[in-house]
Coordinates of C-alpha atoms and ligand atoms in Angstrom, one line a residue:
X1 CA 77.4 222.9 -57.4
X2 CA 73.8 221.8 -56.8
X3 CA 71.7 224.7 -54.6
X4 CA 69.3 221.9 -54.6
X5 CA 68.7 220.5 -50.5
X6 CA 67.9 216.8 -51.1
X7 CA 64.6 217.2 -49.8
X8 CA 62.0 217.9 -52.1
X9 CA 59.6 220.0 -50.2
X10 CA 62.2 222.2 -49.0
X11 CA 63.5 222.5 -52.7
X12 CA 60.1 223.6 -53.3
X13 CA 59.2 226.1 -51.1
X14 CA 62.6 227.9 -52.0
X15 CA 61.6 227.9 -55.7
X16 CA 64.1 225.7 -56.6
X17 CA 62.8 222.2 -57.2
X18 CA 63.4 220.2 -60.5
X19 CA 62.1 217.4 -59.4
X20 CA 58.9 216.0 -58.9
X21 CA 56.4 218.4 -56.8
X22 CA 56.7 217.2 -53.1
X23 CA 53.2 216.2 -51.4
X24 CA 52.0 216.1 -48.0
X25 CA 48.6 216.9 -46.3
X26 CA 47.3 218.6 -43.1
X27 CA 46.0 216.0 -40.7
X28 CA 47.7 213.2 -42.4
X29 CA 48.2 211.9 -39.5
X30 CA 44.5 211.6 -37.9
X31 CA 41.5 209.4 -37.7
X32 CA 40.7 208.4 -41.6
X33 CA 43.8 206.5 -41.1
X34 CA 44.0 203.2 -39.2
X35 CA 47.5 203.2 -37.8
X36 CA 46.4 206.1 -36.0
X37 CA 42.8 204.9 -34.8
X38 CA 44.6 202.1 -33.2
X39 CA 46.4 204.2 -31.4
X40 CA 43.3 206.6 -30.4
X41 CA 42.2 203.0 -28.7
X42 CA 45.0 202.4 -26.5
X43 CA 45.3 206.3 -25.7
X44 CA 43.8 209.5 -25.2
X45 CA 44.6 212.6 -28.2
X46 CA 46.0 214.5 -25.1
X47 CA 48.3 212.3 -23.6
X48 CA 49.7 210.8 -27.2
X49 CA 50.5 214.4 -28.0
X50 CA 51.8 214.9 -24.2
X51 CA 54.0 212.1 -24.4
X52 CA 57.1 212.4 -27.2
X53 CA 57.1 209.0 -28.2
X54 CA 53.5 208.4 -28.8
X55 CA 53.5 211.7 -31.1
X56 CA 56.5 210.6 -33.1
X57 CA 54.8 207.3 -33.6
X58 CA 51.4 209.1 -34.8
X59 CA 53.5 211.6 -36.8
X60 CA 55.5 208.7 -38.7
X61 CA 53.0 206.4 -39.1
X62 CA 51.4 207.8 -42.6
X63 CA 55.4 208.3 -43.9
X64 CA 55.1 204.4 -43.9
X65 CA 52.0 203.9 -45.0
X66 CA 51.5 206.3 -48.2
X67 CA 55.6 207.7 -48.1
X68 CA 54.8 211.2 -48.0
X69 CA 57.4 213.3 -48.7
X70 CA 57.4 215.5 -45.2
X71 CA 56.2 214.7 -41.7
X72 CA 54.1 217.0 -39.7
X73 CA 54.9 217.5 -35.7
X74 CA 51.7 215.8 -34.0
X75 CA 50.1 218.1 -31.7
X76 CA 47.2 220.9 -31.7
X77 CA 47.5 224.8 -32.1
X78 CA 45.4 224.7 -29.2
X79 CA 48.1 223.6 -26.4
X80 CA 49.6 227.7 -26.5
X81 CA 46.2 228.8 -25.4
X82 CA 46.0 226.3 -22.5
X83 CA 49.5 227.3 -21.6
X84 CA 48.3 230.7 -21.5
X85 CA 46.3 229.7 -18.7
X86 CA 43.0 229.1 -20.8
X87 CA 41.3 225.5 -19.8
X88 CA 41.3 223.2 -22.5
X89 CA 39.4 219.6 -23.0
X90 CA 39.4 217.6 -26.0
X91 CA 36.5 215.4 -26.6
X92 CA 34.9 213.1 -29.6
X93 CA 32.8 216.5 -30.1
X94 CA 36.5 218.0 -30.8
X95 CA 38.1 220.5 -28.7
X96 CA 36.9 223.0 -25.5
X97 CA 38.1 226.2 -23.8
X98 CA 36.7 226.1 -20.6
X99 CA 37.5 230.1 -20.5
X100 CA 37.2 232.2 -22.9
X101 CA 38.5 235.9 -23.6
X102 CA 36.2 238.1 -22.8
X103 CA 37.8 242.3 -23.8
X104 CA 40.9 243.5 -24.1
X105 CA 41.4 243.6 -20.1
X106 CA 41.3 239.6 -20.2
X107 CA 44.0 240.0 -22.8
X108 CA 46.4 241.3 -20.3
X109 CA 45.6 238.4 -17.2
X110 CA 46.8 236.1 -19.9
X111 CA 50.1 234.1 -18.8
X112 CA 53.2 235.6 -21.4
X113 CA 57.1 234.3 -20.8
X114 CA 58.9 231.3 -20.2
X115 CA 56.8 229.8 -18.6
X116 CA 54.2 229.4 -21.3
X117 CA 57.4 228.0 -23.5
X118 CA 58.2 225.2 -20.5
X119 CA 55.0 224.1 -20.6
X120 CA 54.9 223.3 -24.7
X121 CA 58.5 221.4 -24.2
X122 CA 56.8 218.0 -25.1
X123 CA 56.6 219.4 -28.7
X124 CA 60.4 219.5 -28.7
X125 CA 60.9 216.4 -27.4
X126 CA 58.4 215.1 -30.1
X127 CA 60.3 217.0 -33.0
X128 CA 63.4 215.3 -31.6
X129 CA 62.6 212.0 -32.3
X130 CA 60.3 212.3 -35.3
X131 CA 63.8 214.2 -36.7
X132 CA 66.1 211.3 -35.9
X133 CA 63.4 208.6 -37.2
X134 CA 62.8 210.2 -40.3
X135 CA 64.9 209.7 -43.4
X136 CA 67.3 213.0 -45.0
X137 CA 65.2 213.5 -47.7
X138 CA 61.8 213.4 -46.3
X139 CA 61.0 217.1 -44.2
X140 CA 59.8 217.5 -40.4
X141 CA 57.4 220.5 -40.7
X142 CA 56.6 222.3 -37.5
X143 CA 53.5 224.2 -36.7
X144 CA 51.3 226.4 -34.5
X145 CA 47.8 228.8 -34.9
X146 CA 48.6 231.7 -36.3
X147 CA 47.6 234.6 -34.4
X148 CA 44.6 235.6 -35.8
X149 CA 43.1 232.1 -35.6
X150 CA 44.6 232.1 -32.3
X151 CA 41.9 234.9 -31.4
X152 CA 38.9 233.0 -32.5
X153 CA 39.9 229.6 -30.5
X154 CA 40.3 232.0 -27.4
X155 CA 37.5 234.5 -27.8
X156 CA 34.8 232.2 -29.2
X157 CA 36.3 228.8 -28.6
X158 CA 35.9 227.8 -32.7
X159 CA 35.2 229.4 -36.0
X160 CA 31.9 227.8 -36.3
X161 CA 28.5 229.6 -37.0
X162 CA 27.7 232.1 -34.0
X163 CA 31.1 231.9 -32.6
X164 CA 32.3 233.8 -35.7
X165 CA 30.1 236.3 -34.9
X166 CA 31.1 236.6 -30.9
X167 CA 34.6 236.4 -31.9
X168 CA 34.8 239.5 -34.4
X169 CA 32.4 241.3 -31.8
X170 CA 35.2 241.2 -29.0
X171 CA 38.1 242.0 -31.9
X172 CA 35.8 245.2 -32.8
X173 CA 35.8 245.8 -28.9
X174 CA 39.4 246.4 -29.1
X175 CA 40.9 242.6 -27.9
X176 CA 42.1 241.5 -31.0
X177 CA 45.3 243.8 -31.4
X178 CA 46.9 243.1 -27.7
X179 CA 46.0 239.4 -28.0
X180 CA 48.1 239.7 -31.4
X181 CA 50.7 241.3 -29.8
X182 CA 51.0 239.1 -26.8
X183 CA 50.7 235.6 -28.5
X184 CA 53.0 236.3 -31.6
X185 CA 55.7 237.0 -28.8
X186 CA 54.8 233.2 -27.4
X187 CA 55.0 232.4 -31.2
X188 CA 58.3 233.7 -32.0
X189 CA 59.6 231.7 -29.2
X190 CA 57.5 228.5 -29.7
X191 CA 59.1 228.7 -33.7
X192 CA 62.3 228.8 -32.0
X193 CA 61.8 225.9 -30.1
X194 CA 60.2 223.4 -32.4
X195 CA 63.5 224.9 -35.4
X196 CA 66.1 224.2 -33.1
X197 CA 65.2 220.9 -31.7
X198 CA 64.9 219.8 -36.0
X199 CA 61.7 221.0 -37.9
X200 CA 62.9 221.9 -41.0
X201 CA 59.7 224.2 -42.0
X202 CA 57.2 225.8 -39.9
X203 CA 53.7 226.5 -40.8
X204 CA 51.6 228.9 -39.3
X205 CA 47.8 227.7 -39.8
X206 CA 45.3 230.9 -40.3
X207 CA 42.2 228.5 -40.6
X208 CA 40.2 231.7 -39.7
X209 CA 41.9 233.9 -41.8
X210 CA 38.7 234.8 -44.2
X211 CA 37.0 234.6 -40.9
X212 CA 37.3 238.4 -39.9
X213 CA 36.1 241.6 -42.3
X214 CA 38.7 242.6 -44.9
X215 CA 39.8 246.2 -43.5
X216 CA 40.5 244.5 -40.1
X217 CA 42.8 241.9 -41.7
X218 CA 44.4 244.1 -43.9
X219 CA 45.0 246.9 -41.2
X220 CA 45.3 244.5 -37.9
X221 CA 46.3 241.0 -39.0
X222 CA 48.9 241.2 -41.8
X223 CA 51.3 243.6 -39.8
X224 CA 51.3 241.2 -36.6
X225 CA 52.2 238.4 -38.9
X226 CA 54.9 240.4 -41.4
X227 CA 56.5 241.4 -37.9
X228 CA 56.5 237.4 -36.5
X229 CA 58.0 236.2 -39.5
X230 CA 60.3 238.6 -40.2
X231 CA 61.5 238.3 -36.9
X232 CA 61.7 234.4 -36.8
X233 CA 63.2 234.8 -40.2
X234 CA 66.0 237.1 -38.9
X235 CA 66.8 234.7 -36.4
X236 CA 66.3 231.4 -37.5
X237 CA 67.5 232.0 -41.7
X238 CA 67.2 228.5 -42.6
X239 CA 64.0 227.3 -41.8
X240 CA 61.1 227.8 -44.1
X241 CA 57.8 229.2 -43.4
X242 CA 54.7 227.7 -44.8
X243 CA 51.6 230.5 -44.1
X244 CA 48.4 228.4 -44.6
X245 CA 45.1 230.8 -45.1
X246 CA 41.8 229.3 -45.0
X247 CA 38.9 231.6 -46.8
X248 CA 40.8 234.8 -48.5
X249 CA 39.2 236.2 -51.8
X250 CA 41.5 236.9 -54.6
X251 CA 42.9 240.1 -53.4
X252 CA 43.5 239.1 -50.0
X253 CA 45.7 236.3 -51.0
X254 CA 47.5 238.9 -52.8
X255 CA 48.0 241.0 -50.0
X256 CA 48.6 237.2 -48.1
X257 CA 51.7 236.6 -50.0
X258 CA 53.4 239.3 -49.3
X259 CA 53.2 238.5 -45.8
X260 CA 57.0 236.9 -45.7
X261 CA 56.4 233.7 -45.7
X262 CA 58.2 231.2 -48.3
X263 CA 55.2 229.5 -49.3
X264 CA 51.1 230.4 -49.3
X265 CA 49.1 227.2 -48.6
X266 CA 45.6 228.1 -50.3
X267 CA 41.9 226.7 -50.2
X268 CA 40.2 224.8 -52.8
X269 CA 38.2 228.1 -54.1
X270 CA 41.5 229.1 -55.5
X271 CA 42.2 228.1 -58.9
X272 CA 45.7 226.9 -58.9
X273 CA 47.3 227.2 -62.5
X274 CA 46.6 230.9 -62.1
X275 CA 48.0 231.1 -58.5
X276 CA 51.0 229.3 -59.3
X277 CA 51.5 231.6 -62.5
X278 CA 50.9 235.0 -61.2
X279 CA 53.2 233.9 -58.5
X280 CA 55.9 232.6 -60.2
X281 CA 59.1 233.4 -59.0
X282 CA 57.4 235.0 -55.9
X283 CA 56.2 232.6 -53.1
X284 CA 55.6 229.2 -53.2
X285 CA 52.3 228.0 -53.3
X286 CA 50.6 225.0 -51.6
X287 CA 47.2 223.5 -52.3
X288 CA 45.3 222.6 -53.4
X289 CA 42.7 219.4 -54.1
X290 CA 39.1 219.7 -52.7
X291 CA 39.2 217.3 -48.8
X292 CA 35.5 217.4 -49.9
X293 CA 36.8 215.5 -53.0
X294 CA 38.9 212.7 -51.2
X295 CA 35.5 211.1 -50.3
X296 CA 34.2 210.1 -53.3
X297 CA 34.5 206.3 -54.2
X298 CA 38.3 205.2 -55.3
X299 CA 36.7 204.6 -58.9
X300 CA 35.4 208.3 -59.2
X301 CA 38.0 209.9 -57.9
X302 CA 40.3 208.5 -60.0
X303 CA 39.0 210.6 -63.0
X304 CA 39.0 213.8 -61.2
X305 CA 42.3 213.7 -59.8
X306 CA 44.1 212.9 -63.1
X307 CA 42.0 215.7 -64.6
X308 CA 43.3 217.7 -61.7
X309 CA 47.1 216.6 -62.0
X310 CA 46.9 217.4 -66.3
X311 CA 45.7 221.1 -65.5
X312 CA 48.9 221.5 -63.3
X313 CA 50.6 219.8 -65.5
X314 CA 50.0 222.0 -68.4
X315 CA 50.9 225.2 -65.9
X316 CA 55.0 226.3 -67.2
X317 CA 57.8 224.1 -65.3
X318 CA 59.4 227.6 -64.0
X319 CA 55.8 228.5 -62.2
X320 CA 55.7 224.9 -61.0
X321 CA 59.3 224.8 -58.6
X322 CA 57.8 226.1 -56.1
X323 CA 54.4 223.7 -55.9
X324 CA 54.0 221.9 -52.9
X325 CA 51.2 219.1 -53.7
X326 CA 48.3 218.7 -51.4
X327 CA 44.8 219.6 -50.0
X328 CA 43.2 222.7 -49.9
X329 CA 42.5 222.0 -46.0
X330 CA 43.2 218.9 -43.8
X331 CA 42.3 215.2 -44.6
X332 CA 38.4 214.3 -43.8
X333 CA 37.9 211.4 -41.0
X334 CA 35.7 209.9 -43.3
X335 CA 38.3 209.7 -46.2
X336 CA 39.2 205.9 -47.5
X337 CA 43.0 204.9 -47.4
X338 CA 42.8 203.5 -50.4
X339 CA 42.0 207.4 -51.7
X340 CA 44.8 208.8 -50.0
X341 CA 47.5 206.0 -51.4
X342 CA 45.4 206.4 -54.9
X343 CA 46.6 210.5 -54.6
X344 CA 50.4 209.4 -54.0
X345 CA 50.5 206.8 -56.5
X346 CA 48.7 209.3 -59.6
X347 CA 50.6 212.2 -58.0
X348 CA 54.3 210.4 -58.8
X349 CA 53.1 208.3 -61.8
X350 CA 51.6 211.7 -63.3
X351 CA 54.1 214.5 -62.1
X352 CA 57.1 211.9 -61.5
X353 CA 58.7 212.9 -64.9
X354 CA 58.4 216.7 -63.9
Ligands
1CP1 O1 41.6 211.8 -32.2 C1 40.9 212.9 -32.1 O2 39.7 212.9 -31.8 C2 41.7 214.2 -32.2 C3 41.5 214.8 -33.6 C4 42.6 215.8 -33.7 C5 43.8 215.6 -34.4 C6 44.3 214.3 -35.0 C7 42.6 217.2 -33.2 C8 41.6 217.8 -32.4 N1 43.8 217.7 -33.5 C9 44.6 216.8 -34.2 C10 46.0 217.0 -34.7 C11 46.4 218.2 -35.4 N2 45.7 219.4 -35.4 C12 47.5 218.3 -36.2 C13 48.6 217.3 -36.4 C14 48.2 216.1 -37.2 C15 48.5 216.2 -38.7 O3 48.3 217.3 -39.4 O4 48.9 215.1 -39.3 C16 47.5 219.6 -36.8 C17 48.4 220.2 -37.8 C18 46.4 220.3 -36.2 C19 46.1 221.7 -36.5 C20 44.8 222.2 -36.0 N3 44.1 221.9 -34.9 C21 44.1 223.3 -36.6 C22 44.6 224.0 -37.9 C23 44.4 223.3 -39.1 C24 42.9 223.1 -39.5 O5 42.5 221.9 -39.4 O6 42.2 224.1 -39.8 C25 43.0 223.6 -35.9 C26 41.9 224.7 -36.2 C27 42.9 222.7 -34.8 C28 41.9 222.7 -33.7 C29 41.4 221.3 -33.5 N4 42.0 220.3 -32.8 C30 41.2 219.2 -33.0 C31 40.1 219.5 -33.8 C32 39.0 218.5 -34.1 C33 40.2 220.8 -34.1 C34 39.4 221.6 -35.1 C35 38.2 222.3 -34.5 C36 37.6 223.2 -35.5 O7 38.0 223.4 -36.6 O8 36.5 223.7 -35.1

């Protein structure tokens, strides 16, 4: 009997995949690609991810185009927060919280229950269709914030220069913990949601994750996210978690893949032989090609990325079943098509034969 799935990326992430390495990338759905800038014209961000059938058609348009091998829910970690009862505006300049957190006090005005969860049901709807649309063997992978990441969106609005700095004053102040606590609650039940109506994998996006001093994430962070994902895993067995964490050194990520999750998405400053091989058997591991990279001309890019695919190549088949192909953060607005279908096309050609 086969304990193989039939879809590659869930193969993958439970260390058991033979086959080729599956690919996908964050934001491959978004506005380097053209199917989805025509339908930026006809519609707002909000109301295509407001309105099911706009988001499935945004979420399978790049399956189409460059087959990818999973589809990722189209919507915004930011939608929890505005159910929450924060204000939120998306603009060309990207997103805005009209309110933002200001001490642990404003943690506890903060809208919890389901209520919160009613008002996210469009993401269901949208994982319902994008499920049905989608072939067997490709994977529909779910998301959210994680918590941490969360707290900078609602206590600074971004991650970006001096909003770093307000957001890890108010943590310090003693907001970060209870925001933790209240929002993984939301999150338990918002993993629930988008499982049962067909994601196959959830991913929990820590963009901020090297964001906020060591000792805090170590001593504050991890346990809030061991205790959400062992709780979702308790209740929800067969669905996959995918942990994505932007900016951990070395050590961190250690500490990072213990969290629970099945698979670690890391950043390009990783190196990703060595990840792979000192977690072999372990986690899975996602990652890891520079964005930055993607923008180069087709005809210099094409060099890197084989050179790129050969080191992989070279890292032991056993450490290797549980790579999941891709970036080391989302896909760049400014990134040619041509580069993205040159990266499927090298990926299968090279790694096909895996
Ligand atoms: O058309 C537009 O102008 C909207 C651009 C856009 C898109 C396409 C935003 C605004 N969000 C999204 C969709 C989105 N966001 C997806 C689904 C699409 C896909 O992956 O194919 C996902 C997974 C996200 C996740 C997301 N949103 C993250 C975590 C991952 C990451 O990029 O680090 C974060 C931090 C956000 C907030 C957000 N929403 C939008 C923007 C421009 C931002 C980033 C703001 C910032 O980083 O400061």
């Amino acid at each position: 009997m086969s304990d193989t799935t039939g879809k590659l990326l869930v193969d993958a992430i439970r260390l058991s995949n033979n086959a080729r390495p599956p690919v996908w990338f964050m934001r491959q759905a978004g506005r380097y690609h053209s199917h989805y800038r025509a339908l930026r014209k006809e519609h707002s961000f909000e109301r295509i991810c407001r309105t099911p059938a706009l988001a499935c058609e945004a979420a399978l348009g790049p399956i189409r185009d460059f087959d990818f091998d999973a589809a990722i829910l189209f919507s915004d970690i930011l939608f929890i927060l505005e159910a929450m009862g924060m204000d939120l505006a998306f603009s060309d300049a990207g997103p805005k919280l009209g309110r933002l957190l200001e001490n642990a006090a404003a943690v506890a005005r903060l809208r919890t229950g389901d209520a919160v969860i009613e008002k996210l049901s469009f993401q269901a709807e949208a994982a319902r269709l994008v499920r049905r649309q989608l072939p067997p063997e490709k994977t529909l992978i779910g998301f959210a914030g994680a918590p941490l990441t969360l707290f900078f969106f609602a206590a600074a609005g971004s991650h970006k220069g001096e909003a770093v700095k307000r957001a890890v004053g108010i943590a310090a102040s003693g907001a970060l913990e209870p925001f933790l606590a209240v929002v993984s609650e939301l999150l338990l039940d918002v993993m629930k949601m988008q499982a049962d109506a067909g994601a196959d994998v959830f991913a929990l996006f820590d963009s901020c994750a090297g964001d906020i001093p060591e000792i805090q994430y170590s001593a504050m962070v991890m346990p809030a996210l061991k205790k959400l994902i062992s709780r979702f895993k308790s209740e929800r067995p067969d669905t996959n978690v995918i942990y994505y964490a932007k900016g951990l050194s070395k050590s961190l990520l250690e500490e990072a893949a213990l969290c629970g999750a099945d698979c670690i998405g890391i950043d390009d400053t990783h190196d990703l032989p060595s990840v792979l091989i000192s977690q072999e058997g372990k986690v899975s591991i996602q990652g890891n090609f520079s964005p930055q990279q993607m923008l180069l001309p087709p005809g210099v890019l094409e060099p890197v990325l084989r050179a790129w695919l050969a080191r992989t190549q070279k890292v032991p088949a056993s450490a290797r079943k549980g790579w999941v192909c891709g970036l080391g953060h989302g896909v760049l607005p400014g990134v040619p098509e041509e580069n993205v279908r040159l990266f499927l096309r090298l990926q299968r050609a090279v790694l096909g034969t895996c």
